Coordinates of C-alpha atoms in Angstrom, one line a residue:
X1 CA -96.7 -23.6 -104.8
X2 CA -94.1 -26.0 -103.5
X3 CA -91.8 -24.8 -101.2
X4 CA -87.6 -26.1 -102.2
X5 CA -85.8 -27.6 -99.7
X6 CA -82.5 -25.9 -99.4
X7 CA -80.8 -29.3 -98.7
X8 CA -82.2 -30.6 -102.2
X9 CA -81.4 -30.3 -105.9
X10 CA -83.3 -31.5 -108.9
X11 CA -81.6 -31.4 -112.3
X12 CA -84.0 -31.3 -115.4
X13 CA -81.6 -33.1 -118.1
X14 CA -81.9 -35.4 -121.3
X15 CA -78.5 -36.8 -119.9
X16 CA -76.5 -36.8 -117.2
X17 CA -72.8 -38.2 -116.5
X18 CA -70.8 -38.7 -113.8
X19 CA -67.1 -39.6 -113.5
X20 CA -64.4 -40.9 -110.9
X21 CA -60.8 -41.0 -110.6
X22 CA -58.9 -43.5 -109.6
X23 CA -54.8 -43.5 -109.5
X24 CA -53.3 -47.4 -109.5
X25 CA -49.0 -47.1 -108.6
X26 CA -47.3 -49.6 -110.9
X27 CA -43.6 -50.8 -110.3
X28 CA -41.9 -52.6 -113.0
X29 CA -38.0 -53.9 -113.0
X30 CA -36.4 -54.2 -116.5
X31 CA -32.4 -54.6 -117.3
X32 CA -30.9 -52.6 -119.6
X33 CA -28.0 -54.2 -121.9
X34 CA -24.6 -53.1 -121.0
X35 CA -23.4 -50.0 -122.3
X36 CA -20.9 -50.1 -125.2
X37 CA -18.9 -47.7 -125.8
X38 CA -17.3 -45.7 -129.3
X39 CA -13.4 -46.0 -129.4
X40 CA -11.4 -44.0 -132.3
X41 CA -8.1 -45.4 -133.6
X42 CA -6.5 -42.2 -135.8
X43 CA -3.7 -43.0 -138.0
X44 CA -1.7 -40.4 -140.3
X45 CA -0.1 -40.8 -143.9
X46 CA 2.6 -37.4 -144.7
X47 CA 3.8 -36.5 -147.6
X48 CA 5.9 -33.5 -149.4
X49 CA 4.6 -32.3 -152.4
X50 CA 7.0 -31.7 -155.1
X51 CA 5.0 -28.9 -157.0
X52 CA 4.1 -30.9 -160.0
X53 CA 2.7 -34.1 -158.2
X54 CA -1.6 -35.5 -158.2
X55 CA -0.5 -38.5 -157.1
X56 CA 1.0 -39.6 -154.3
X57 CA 1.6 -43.8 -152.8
X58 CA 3.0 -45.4 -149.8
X59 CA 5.9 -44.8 -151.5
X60 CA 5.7 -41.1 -151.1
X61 CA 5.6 -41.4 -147.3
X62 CA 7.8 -39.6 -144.6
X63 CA 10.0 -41.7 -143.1
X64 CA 9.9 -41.1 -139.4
X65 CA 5.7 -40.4 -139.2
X66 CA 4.8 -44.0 -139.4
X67 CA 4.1 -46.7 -141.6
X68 CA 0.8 -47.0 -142.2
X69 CA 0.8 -46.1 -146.1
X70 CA -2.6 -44.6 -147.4
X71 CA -5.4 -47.1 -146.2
X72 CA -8.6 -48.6 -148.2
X73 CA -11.5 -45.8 -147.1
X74 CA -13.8 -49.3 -147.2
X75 CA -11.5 -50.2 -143.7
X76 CA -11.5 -46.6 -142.3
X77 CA -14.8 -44.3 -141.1
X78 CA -13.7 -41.1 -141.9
X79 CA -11.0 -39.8 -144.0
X80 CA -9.6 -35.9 -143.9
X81 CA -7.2 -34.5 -146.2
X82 CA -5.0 -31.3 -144.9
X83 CA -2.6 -29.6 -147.2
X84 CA -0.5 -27.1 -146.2
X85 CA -2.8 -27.7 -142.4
X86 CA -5.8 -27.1 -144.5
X87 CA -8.8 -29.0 -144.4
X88 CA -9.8 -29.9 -148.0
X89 CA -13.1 -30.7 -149.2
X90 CA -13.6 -34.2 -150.1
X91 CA -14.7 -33.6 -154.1
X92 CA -10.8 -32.5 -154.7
X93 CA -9.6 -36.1 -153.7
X94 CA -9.9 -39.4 -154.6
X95 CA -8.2 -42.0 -151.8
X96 CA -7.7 -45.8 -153.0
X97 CA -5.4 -48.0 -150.8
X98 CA -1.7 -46.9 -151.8
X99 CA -3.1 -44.1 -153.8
X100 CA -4.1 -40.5 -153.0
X101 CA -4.9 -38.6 -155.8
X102 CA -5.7 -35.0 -155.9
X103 CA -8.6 -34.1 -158.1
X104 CA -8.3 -30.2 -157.9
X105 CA -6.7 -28.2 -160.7
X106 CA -3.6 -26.7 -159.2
X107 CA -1.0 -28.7 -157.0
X108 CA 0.5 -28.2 -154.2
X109 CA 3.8 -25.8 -154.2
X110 CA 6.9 -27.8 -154.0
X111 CA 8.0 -28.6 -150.1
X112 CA 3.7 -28.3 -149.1
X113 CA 3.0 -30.5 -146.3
X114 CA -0.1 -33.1 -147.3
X115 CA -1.2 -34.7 -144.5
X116 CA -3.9 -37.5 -144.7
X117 CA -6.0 -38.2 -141.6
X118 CA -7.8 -41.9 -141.1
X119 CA -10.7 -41.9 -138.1
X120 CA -11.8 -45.4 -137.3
X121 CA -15.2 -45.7 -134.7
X122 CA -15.6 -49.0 -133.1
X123 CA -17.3 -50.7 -130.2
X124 CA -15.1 -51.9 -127.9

């Protein structure tokens, strides 16, 4: 019988792998374009209903809250309608430039405030 070495080891394998790691430090410079930033131009159209109307134009407009008139929703982002400081769901409207009409089946009682709100998001 063969005496084993304490200092040796014999492996009985069909295979045997071994494996190193290695860690490499890359540094890389790229620019990044220059931030652009969202701006928001709000404008306002304000009305009075007079309890029987669906319609309301440019014509319809407060005097003394600007002069916008109702704008194209194809130049606008976002358009809100509010009456009486309500937020109204957009299936009850219809806005064409010059034209807001109100799609729902009651009107507004007479001296309601409608308020139309434009959002426009641009990069500046």
């Amino acid at each position: 019988m063969k005496k084993n070495n304490k200092n040796s080891h014999s492996i009985r394998a069909k295979q045997v792998t071994d494996w190193t790691t290695r860690s490499i430090k890359l540094s890389t410079k790229f620019s990044l374009p220059p931030l652009k930033i969202a701006k928001t131009n709000i404008g306002y159209y304000y009305a009075r209903a007079d309890g029987q109307q669906r319609i309301f134009t440019n014509k319809d407009q407060l005097p003394g809250y600007g002069n916008s008139g109702i704008l194209s929703p194809d130049s606008v982002s976002y358009t809100n309608l509010f009456v009486n400081g309500m937020l109204q769901p957009p299936a009850i409207y219809k806005v064409d430039e010059g034209i807001l009409e109100l799609l729902s089946t009651d009107v507004p009682s007479e001296n309601t405030l409608i308020s139309l709100q434009f959002i426009t998001i641009y990069l500046a």
